[in-house]
Tab-separated table of C-alpha atoms in Angstrom:
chain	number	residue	atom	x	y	z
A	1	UNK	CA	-130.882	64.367	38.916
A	2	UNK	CA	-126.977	64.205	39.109
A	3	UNK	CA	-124.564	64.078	37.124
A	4	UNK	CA	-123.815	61.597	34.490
A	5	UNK	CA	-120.311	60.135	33.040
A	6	UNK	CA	-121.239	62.058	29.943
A	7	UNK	CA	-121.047	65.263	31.687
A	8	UNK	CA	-117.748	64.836	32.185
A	9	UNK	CA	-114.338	66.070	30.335
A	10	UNK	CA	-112.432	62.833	29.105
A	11	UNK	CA	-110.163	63.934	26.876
A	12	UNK	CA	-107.052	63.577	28.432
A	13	UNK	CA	-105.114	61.440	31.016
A	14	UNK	CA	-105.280	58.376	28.436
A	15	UNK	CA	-104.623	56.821	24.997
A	16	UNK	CA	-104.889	53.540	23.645
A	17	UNK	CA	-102.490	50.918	22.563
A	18	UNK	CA	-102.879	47.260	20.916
A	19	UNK	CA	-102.708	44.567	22.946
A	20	UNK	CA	-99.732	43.133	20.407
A	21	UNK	CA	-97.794	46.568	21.024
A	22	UNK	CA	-94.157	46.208	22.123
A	23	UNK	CA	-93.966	46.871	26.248
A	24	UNK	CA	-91.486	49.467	24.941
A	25	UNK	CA	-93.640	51.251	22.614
A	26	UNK	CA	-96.677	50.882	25.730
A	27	UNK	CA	-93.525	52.920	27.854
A	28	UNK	CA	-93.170	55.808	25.241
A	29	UNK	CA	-97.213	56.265	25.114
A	30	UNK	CA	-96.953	56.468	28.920
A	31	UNK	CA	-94.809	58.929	29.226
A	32	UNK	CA	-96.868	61.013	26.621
A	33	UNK	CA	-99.696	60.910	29.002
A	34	UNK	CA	-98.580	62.153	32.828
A	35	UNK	CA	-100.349	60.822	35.057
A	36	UNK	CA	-102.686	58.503	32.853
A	37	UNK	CA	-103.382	55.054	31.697
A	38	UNK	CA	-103.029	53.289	28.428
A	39	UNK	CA	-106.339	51.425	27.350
A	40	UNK	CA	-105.343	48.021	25.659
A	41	UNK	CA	-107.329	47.145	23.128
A	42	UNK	CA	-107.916	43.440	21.019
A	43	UNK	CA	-108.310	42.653	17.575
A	44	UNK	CA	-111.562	43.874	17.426
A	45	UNK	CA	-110.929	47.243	19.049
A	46	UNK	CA	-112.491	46.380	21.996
A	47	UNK	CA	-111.101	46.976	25.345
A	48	UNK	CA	-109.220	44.226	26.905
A	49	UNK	CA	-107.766	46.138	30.005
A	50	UNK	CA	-106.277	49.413	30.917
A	51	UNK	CA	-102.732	49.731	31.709
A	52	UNK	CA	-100.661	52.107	34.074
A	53	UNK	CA	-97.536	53.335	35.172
A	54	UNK	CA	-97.208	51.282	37.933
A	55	UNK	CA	-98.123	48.055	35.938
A	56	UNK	CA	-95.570	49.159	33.597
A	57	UNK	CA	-92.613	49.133	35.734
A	58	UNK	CA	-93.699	45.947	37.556
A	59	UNK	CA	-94.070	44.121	34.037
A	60	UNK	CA	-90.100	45.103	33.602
A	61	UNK	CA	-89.306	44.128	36.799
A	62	UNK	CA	-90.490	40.950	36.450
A	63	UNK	CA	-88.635	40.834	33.807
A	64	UNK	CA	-91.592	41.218	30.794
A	65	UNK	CA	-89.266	41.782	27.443
């Protein structure tokens, strides 16, 4: 039988952030976590998206506040 996901190691290369969290405080948790993502979550705690580097910086350079 092979491997499943809960054979893995996941504890590192994310953390999670609200989905009303500043885009400024979502670029400090970034930067705390090289390489990884930041995994939005709603209201209910429930995951709404995951969020990277890359989505980061285009957010600011469309201009996101």
């Amino acid at each position: 039988m092979g491997k499943t996901v809960r054979d893995l190691t996941l504890d590192d290369e994310h953390m999670t952030i609200g989905s009303d969290d500043t885009v400024q405080e979502a670029a400090k948790r970034l930067l705390t976590v090289p390489g990884g993502i930041l995994v939005v979550l709603n209201d209910e705690n429930r995951v709404q998206g995951v969020l990277g580097q890359r989505q980061l910086v285009k957010a600011l350079a469309d201009g996101v506040d």
